[in-house]
mmCIF file as gemmi writes it, N, C-alpha and C atoms, coordinates in Angstrom:
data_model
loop_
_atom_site.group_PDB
_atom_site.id
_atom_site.type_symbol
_atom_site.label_atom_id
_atom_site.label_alt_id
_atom_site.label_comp_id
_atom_site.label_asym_id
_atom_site.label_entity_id
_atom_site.label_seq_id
_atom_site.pdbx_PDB_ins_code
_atom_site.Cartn_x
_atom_site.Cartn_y
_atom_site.Cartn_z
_atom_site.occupancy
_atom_site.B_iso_or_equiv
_atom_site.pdbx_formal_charge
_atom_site.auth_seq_id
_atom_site.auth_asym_id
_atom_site.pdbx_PDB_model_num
ATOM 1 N N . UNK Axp A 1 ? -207.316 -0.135 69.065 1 0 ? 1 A 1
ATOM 2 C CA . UNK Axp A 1 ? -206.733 -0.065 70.393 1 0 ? 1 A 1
ATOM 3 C C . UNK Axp A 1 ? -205.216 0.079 70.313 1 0 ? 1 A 1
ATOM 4 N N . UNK Axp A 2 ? -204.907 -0.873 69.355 1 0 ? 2 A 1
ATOM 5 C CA . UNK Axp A 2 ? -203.533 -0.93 69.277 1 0 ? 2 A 1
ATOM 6 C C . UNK Axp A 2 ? -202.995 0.289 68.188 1 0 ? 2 A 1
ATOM 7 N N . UNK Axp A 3 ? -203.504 1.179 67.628 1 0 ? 3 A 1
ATOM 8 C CA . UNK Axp A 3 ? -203.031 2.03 66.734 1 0 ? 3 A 1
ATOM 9 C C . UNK Axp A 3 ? -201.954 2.594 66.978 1 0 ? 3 A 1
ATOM 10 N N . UNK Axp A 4 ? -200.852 2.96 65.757 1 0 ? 4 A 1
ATOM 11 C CA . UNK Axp A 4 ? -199.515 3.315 66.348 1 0 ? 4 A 1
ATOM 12 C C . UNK Axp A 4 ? -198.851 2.712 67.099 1 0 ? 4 A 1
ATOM 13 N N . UNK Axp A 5 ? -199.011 2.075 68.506 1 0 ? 5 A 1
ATOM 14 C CA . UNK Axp A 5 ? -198.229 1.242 69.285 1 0 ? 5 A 1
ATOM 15 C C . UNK Axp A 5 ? -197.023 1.28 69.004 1 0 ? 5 A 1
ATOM 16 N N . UNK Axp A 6 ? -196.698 0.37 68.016 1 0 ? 6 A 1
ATOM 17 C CA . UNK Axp A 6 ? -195.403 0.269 68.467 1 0 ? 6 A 1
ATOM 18 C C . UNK Axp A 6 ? -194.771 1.054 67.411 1 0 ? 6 A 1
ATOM 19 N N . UNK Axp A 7 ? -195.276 1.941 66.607 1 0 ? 7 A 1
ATOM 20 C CA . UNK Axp A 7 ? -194.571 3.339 65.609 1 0 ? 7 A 1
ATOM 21 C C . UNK Axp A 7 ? -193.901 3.58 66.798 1 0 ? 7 A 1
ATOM 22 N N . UNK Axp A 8 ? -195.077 4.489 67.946 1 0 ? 8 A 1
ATOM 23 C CA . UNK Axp A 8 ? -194.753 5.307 68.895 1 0 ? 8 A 1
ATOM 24 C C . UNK Axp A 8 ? -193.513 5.157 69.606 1 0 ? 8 A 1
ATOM 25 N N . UNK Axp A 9 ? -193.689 3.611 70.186 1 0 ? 9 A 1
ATOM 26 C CA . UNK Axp A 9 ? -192.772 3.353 71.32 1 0 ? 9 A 1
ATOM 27 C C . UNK Axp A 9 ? -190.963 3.204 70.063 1 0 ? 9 A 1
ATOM 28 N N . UNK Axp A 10 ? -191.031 2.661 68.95 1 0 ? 10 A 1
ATOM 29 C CA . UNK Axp A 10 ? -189.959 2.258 68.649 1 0 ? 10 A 1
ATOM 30 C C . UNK Axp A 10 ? -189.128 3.8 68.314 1 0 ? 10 A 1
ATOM 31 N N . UNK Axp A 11 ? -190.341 4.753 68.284 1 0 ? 11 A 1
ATOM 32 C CA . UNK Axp A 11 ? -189.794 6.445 67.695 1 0 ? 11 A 1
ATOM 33 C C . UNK Axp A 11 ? -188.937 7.028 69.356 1 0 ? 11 A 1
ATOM 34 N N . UNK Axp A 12 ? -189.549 6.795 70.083 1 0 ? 12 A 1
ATOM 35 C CA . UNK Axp A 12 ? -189.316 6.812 71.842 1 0 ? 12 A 1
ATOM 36 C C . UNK Axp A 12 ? -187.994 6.322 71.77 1 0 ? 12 A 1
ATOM 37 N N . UNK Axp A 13 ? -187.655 5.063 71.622 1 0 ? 13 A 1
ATOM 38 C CA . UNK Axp A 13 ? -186.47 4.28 71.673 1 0 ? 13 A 1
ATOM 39 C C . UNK Axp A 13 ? -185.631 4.682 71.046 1 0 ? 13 A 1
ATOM 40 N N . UNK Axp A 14 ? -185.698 5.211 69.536 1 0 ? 14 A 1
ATOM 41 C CA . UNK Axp A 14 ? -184.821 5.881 68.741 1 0 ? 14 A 1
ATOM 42 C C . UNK Axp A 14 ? -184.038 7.114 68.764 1 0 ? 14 A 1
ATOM 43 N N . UNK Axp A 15 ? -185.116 7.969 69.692 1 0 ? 15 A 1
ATOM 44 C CA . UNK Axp A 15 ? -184.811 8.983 70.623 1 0 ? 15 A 1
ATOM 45 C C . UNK Axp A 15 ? -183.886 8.834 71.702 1 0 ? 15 A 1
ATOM 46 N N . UNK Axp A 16 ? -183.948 7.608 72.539 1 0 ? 16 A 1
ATOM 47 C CA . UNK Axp A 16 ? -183.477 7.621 73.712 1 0 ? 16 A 1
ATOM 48 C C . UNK Axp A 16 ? -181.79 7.341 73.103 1 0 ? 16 A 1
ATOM 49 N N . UNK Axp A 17 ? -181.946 6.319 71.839 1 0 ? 17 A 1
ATOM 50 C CA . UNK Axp A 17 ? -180.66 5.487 71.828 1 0 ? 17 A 1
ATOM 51 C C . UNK Axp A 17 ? -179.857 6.898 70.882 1 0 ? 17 A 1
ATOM 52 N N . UNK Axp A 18 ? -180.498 7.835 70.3 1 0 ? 18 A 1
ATOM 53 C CA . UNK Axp A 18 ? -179.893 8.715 69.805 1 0 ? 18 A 1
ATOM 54 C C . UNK Axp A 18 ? -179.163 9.792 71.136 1 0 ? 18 A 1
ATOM 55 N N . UNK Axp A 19 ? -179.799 10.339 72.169 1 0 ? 19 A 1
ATOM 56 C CA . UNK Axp A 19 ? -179.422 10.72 73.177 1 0 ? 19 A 1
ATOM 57 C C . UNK Axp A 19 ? -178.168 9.961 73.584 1 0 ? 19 A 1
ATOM 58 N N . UNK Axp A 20 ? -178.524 8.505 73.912 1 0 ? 20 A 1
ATOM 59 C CA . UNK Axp A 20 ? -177.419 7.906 74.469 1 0 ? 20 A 1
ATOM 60 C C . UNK Axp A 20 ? -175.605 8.127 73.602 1 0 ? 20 A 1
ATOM 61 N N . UNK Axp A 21 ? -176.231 8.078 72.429 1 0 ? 21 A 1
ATOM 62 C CA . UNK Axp A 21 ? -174.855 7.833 71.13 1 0 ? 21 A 1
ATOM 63 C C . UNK Axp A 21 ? -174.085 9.613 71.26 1 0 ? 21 A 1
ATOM 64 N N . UNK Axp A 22 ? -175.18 9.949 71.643 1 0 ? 22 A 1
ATOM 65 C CA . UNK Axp A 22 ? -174.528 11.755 71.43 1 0 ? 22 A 1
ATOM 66 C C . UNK Axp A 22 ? -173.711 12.027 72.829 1 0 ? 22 A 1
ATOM 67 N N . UNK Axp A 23 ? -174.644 11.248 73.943 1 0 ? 23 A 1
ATOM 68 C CA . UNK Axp A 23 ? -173.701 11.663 75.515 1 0 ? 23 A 1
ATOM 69 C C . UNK Axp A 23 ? -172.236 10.779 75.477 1 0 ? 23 A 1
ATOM 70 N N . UNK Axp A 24 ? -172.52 9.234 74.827 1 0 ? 24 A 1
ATOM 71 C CA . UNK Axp A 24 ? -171.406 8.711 74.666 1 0 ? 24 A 1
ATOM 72 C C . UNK Axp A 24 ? -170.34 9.206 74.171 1 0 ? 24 A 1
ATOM 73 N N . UNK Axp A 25 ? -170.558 9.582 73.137 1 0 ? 25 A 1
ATOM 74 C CA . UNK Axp A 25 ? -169.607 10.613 72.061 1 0 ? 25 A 1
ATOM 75 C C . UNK Axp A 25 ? -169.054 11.595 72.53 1 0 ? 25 A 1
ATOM 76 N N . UNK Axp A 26 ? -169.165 11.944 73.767 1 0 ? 26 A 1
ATOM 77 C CA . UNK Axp A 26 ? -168.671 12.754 73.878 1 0 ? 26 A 1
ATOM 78 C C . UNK Axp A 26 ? -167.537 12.724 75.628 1 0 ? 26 A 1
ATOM 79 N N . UNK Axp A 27 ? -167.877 11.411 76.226 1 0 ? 27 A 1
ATOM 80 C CA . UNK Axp A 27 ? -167.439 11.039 77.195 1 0 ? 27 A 1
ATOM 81 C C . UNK Axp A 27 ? -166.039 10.813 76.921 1 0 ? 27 A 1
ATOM 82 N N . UNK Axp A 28 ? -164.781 10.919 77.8 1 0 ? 28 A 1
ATOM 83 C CA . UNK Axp A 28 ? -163.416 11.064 77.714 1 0 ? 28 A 1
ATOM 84 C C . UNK Axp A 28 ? -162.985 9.479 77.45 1 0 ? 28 A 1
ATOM 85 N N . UNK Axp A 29 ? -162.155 8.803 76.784 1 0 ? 29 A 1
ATOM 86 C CA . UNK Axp A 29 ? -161.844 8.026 76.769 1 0 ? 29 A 1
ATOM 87 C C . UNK Axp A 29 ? -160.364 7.212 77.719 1 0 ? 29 A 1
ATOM 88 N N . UNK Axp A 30 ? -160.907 6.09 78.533 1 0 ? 30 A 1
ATOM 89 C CA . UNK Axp A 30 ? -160.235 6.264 79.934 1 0 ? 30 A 1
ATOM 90 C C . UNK Axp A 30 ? -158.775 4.985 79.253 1 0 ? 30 A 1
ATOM 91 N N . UNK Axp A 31 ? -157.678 5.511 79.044 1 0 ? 31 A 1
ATOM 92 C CA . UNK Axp A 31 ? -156.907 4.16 79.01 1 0 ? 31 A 1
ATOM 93 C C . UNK Axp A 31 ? -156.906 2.924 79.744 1 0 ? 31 A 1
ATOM 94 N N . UNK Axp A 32 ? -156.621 1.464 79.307 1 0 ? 32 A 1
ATOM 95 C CA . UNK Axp A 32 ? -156.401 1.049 80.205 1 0 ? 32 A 1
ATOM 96 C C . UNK Axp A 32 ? -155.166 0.703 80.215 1 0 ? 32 A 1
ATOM 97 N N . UNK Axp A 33 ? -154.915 0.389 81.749 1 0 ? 33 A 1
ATOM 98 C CA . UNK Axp A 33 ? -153.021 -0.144 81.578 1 0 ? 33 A 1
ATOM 99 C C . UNK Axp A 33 ? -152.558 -1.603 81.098 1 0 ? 33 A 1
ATOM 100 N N . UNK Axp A 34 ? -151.761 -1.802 80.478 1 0 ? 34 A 1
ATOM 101 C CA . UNK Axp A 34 ? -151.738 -3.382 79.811 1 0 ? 34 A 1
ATOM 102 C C . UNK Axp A 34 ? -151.116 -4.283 80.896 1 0 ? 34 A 1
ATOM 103 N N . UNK Axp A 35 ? -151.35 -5.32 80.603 1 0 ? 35 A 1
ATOM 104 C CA . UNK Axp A 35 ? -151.507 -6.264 81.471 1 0 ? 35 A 1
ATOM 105 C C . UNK Axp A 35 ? -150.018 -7.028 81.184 1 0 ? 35 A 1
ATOM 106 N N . UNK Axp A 36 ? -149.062 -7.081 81.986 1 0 ? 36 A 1
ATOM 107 C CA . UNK Axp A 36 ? -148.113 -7.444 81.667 1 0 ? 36 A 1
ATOM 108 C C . UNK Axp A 36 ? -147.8 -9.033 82.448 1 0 ? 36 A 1
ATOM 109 N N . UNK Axp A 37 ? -147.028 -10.207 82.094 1 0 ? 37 A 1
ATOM 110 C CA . UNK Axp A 37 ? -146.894 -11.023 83.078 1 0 ? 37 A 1
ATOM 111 C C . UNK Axp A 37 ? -146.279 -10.399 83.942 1 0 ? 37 A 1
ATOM 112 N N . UNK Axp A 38 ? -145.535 -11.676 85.198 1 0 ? 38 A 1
ATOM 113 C CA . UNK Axp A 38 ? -144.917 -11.458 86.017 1 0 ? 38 A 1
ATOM 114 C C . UNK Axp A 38 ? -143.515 -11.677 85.444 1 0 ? 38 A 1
ATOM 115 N N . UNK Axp A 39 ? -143.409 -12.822 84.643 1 0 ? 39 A 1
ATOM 116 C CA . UNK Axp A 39 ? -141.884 -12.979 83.794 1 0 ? 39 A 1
ATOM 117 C C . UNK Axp A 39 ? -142.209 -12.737 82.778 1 0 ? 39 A 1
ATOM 118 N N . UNK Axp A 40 ? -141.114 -11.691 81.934 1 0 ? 40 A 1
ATOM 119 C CA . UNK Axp A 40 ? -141.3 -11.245 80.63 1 0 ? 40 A 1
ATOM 120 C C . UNK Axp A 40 ? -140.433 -12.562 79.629 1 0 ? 40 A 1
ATOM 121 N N . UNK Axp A 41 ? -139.818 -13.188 80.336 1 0 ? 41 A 1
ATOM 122 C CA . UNK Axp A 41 ? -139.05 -14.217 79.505 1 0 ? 41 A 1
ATOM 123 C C . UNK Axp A 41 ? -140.354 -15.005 78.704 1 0 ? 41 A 1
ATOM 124 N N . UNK Axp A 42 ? -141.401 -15.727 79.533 1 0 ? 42 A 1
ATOM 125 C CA . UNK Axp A 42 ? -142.45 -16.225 78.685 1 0 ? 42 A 1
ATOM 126 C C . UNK Axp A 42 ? -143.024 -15.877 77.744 1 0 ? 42 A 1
């Protein structure tokens, strides 16, 4: 019943997280602005 199971699903997942790493990779990288106090003396 259970044959393959979870080969299948973990090959599925490996797929998805490979998709994900390739769209990431390629998304713009957004600066952020630094966080400064209000008094720089501190």
């Amino acid at each position: 019943m259970a044959d393959n199971f979870l080969e299948k699903h973990y090959e599925e997942y490996e797929a998805r997280k490979a998709a994900y790493l390739r769209k990431k990779k390629h998304l713009p990288k957004v600066p952020r602005p630094l966080e400064r106090p209000e008094d720089e003396a501190l």
